[in-house]
PDB file of C-alpha atoms in Angstrom:
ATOM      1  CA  UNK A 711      84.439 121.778-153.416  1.00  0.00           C
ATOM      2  CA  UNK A 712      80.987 121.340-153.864  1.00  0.00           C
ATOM      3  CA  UNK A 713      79.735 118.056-155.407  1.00  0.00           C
ATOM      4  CA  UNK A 714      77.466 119.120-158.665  1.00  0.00           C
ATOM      5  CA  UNK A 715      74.184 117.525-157.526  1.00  0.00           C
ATOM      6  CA  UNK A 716      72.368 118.753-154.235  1.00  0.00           C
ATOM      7  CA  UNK A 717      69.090 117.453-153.001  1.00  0.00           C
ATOM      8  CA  UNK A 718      66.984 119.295-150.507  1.00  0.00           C
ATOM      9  CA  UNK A 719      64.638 116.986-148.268  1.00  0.00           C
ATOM     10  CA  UNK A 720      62.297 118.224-145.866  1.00  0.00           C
ATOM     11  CA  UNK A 721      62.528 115.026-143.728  1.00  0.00           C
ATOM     12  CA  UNK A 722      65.495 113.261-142.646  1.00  0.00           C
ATOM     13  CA  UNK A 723      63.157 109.989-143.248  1.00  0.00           C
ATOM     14  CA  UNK A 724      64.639 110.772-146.616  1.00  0.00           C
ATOM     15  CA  UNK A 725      68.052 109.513-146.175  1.00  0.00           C
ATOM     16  CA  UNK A 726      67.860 106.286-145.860  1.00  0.00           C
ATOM     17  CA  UNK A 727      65.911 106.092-149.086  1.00  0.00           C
ATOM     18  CA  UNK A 728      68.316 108.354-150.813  1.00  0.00           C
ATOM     19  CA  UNK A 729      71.569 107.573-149.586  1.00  0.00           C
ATOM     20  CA  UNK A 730      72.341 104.562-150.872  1.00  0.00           C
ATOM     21  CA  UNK A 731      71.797 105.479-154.295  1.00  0.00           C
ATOM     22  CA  UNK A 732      74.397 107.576-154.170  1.00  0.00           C
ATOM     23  CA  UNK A 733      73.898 110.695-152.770  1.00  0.00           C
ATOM     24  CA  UNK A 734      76.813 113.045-151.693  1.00  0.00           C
ATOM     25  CA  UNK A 735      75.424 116.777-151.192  1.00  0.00           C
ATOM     26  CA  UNK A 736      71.912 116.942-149.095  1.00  0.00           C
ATOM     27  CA  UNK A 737      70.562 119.724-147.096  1.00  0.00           C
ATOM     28  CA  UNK A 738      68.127 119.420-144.074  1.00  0.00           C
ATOM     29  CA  UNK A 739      65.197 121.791-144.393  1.00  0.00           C
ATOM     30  CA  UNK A 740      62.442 121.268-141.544  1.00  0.00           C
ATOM     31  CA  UNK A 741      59.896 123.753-141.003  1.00  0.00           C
ATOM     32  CA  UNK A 742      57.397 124.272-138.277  1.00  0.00           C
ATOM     33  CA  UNK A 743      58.511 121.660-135.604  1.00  0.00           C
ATOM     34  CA  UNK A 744      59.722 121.425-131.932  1.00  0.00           C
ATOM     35  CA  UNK A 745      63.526 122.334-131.092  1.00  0.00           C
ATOM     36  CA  UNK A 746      63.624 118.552-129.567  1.00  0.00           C
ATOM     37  CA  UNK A 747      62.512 117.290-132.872  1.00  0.00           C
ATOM     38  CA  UNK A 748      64.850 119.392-135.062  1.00  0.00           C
ATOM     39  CA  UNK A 749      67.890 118.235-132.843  1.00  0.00           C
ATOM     40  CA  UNK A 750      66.444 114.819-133.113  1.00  0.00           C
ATOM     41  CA  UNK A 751      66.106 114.389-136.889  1.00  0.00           C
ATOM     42  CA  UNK A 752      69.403 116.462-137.171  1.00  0.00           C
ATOM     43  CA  UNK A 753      71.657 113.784-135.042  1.00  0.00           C
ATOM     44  CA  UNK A 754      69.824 110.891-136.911  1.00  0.00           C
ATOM     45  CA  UNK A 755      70.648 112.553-139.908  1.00  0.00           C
ATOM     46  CA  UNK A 756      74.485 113.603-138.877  1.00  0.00           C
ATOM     47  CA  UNK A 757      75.033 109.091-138.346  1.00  0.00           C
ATOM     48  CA  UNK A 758      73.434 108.605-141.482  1.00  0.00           C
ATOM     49  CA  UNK A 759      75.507 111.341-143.603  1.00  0.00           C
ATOM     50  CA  UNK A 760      78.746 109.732-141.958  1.00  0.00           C
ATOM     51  CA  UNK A 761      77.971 106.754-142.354  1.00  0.00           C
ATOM     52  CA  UNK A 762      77.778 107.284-146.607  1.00  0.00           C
ATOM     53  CA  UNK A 763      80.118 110.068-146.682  1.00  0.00           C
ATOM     54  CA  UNK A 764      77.535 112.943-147.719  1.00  0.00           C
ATOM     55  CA  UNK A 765      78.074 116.309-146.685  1.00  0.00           C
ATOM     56  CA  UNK A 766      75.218 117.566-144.960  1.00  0.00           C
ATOM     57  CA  UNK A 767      73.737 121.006-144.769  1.00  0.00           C
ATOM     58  CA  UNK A 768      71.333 122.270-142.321  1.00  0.00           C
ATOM     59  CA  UNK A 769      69.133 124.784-143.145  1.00  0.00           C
ATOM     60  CA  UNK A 770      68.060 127.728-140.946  1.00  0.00           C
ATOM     61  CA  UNK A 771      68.809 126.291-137.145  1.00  0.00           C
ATOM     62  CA  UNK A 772      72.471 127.599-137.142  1.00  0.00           C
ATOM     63  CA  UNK A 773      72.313 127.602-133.071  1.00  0.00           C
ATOM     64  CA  UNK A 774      71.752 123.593-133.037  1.00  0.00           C
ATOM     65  CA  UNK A 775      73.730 123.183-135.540  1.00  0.00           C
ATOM     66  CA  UNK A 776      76.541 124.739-133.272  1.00  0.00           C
ATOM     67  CA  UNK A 777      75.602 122.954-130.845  1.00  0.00           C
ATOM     68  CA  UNK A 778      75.269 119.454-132.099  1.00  0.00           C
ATOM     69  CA  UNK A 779      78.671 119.947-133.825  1.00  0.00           C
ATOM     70  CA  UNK A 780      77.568 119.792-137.560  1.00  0.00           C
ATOM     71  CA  UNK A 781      79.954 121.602-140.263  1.00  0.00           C
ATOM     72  CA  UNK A 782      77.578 123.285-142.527  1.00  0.00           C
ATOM     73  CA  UNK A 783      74.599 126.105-142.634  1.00  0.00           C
ATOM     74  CA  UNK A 784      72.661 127.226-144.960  1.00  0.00           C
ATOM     75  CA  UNK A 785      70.801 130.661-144.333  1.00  0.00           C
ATOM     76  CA  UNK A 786      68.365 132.313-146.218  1.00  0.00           C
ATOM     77  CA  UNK A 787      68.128 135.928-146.776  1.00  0.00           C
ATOM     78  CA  UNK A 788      65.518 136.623-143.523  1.00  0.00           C
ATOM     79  CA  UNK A 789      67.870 133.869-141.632  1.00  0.00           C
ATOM     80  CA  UNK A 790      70.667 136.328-141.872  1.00  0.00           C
ATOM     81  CA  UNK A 791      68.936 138.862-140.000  1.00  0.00           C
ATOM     82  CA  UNK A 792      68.738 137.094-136.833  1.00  0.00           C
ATOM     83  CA  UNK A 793      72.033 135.182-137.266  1.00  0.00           C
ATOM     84  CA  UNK A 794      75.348 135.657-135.497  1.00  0.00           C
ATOM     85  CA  UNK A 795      77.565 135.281-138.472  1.00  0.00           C
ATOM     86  CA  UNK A 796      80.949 135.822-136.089  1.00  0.00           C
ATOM     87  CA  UNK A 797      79.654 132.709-133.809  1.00  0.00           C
ATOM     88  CA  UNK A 798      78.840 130.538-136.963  1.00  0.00           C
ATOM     89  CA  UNK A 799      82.260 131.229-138.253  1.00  0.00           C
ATOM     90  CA  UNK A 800      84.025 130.992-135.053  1.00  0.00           C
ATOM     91  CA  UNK A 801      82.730 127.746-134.385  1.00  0.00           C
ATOM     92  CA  UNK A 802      83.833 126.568-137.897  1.00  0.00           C
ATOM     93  CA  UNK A 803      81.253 126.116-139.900  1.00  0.00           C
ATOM     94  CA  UNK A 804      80.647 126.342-143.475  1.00  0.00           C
ATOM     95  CA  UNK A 805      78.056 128.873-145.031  1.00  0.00           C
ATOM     96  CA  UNK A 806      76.005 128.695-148.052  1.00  0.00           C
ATOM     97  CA  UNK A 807      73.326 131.818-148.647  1.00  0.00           C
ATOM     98  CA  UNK A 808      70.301 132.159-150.750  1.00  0.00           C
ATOM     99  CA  UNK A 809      70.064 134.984-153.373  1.00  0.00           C
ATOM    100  CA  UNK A 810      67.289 136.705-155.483  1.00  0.00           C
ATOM    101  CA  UNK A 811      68.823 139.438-157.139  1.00  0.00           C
ATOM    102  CA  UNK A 812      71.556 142.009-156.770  1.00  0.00           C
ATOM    103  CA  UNK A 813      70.963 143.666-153.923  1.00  0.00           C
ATOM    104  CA  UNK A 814      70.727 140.499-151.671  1.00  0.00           C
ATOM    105  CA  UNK A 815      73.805 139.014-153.672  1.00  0.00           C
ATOM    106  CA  UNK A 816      76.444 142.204-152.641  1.00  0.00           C
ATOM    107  CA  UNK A 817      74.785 141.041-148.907  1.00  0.00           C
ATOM    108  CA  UNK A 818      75.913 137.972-149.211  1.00  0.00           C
ATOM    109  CA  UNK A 819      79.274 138.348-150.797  1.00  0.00           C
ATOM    110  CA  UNK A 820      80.367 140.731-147.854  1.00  0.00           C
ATOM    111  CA  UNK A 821      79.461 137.859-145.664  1.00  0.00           C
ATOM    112  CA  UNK A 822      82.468 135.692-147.624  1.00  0.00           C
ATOM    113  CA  UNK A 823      80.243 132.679-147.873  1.00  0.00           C
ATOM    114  CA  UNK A 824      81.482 128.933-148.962  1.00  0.00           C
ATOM    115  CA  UNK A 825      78.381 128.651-151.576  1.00  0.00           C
ATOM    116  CA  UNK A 826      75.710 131.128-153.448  1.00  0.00           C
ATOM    117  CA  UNK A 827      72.658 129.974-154.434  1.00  0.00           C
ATOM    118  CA  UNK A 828      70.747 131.581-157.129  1.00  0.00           C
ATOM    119  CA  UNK A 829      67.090 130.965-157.642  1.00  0.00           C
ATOM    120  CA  UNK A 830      64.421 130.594-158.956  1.00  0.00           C
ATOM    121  CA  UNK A 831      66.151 129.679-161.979  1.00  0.00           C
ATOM    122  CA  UNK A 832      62.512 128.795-163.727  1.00  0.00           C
ATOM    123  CA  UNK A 833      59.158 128.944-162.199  1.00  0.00           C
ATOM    124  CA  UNK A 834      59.336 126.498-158.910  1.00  0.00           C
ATOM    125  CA  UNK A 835      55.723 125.008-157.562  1.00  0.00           C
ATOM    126  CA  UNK A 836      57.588 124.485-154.249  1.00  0.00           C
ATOM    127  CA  UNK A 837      56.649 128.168-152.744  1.00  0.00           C
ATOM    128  CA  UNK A 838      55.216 131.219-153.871  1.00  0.00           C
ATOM    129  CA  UNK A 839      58.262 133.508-155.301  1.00  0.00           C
ATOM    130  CA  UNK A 840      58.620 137.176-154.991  1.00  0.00           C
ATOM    131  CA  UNK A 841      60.967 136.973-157.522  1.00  0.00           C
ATOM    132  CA  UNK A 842      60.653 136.182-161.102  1.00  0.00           C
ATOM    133  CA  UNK A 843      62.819 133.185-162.259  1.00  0.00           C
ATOM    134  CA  UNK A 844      66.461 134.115-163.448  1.00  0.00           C
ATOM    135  CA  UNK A 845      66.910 131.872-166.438  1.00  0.00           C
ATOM    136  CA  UNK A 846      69.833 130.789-167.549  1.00  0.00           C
ATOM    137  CA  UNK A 847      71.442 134.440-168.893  1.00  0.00           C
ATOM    138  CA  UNK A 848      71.273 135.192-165.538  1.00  0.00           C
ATOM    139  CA  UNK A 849      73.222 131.870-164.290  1.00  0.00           C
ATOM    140  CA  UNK A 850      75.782 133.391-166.267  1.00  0.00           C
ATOM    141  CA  UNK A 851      75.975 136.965-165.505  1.00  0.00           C
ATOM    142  CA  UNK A 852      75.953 135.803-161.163  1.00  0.00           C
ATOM    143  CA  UNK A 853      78.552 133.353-162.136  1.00  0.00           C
ATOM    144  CA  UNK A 854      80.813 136.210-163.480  1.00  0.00           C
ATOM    145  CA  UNK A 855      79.936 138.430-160.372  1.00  0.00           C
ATOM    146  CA  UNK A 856      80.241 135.589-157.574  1.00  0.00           C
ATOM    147  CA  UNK A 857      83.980 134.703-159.094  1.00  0.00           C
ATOM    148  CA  UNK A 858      85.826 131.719-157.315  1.00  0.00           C
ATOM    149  CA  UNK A 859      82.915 131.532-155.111  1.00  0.00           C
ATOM    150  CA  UNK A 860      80.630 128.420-155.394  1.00  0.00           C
ATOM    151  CA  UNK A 861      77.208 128.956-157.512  1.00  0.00           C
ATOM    152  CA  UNK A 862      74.545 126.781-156.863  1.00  0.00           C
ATOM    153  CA  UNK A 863      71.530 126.994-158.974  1.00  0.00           C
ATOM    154  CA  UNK A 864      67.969 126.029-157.510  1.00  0.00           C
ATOM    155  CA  UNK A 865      64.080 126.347-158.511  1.00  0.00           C
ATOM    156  CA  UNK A 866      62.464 124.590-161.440  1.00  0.00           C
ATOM    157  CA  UNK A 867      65.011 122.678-162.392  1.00  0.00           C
ATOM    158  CA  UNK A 868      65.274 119.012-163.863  1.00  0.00           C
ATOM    159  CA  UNK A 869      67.595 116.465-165.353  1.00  0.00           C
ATOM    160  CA  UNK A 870      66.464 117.668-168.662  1.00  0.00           C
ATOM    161  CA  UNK A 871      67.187 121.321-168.130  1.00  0.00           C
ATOM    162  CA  UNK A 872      70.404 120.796-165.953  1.00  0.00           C
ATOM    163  CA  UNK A 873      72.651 120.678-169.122  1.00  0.00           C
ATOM    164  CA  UNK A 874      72.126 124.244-169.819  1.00  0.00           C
ATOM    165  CA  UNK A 875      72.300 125.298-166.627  1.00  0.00           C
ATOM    166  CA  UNK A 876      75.712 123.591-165.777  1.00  0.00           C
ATOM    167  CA  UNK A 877      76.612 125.346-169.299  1.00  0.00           C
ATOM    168  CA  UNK A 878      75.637 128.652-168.358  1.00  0.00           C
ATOM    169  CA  UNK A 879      77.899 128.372-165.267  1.00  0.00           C
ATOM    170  CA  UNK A 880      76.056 126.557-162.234  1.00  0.00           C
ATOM    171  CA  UNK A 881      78.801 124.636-160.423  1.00  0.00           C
ATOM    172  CA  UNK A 882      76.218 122.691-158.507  1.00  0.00           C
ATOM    173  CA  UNK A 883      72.551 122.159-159.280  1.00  0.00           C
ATOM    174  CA  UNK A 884      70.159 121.695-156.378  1.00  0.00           C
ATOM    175  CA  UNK A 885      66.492 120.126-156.477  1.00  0.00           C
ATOM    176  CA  UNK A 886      63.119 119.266-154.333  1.00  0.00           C
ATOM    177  CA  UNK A 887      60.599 118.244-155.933  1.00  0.00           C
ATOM    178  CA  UNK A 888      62.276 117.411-159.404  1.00  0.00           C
ATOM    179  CA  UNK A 889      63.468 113.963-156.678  1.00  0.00           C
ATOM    180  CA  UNK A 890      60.637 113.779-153.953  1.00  0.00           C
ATOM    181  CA  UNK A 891      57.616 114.852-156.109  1.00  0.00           C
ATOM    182  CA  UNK A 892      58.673 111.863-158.592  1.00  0.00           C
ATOM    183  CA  UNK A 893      57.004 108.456-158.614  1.00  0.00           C
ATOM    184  CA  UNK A 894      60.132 107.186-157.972  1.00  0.00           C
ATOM    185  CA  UNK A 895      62.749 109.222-156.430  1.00  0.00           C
ATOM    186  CA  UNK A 896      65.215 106.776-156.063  1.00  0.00           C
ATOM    187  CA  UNK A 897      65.486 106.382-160.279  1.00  0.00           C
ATOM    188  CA  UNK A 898      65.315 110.050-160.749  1.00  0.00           C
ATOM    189  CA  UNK A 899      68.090 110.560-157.931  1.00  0.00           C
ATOM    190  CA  UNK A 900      70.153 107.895-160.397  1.00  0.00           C
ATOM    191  CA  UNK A 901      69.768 109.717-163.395  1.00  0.00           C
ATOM    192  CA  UNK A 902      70.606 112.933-161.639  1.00  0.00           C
ATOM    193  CA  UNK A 903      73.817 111.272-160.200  1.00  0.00           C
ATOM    194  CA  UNK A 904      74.787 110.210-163.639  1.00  0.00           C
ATOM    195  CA  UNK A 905      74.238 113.678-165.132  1.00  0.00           C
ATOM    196  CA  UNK A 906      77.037 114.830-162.679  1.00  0.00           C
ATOM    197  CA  UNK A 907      79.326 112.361-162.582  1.00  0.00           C
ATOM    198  CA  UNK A 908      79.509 113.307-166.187  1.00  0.00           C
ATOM    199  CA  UNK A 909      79.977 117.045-165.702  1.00  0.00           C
ATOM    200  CA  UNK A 910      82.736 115.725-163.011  1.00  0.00           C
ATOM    201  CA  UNK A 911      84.356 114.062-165.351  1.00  0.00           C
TER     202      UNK A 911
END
């Protein structure tokens, strides 16, 4: 089971900040650096996740993450063209897959996945998006279609506008910027952590 919150960071420099606060669902997300510096930051970031009980997903590097022995992999829609789906199951790991719309969602439901993420659920300032954001109707309608399967919801979205997306039938809620864009990310982790502890409970 998925923890409702989930926090992206692009650094594992992140974790020591955000760790202690609280935080139980994180992804790894490094772009443009050296395979010695991915496992690097990955390992550092494997101690730190065990030592606070988070569950850590990496994103993209599915091959280190073999390697290094890490439990979860998150893979993108272009990631799942290159990637050996057999060896990341065989070697246990957990898989959670990004979706835009239909046709990439029936993709990723053949692949039996542990998570779908939907998204953008509103305009994100993160990257440029072929896709025009899903809103909330459409939360609902993936929910219906993904089933027992996990739906994570992702792009645009804050503590203000989690409510109705938890409503509409996110089961977890993941962020960038809404945390590390703030002028402090450890108090807007905190009220993010309450939020869900409340939909927990």
């Amino acid at each position: 089971m998925l923890n409702p919150f989930y926090q992206i960071v692009d650094d594992v420099s992140w974790l020591p900040r955000l760790l202690p606060v609280g935080l139980k669902l994180v992804q790894l997300r490094i772009k443009d650096a050296e395979e010695d510096a991915i496992r690097e930051q990955i390992t550092l970031a494997q101690e730190l996740c065990q030592q606070y009980q988070t569950q850590l997903i990496i994103n993209d590097y599915w091959e280190i993450a073999i390697e290094l022995g890490c439990d979860f992999i998150h893979l993108g829609q272009e990631d799942l063209d290159d990637a050996d789906i057999g060896e990341i199951r065989q070697a246990g790991l957990r898989l959670g897959i990004s979706t835009h719309d239909e046709n990439e969602l029936d993709r990723a439901l053949d692949l039996e996945p542990d998570y779908i993420a939907l998204g953008p659920v509103y305009p994100t300032i993160l990257k440029k998006m072929h896709w025009a954001p899903q809103g909330a109707e459409n939360v609902t309608r993936w929910k219906e279609m993904v089933g027992h399967v996990p739906l994570v919801a992702i792009g645009g979205l804050s503590v203000e506008r989690a409510p109705e997306i938890y409503d509409a039938g996110a089961d977890t809620i993941c962020v960038v910027t809404d945390v590390i864009y703030n002028d402090s990310p450890e108090e807007r982790l905190q009220e993010w952590l309450e939020l869900s502890i409340e939909r927990q409970g």
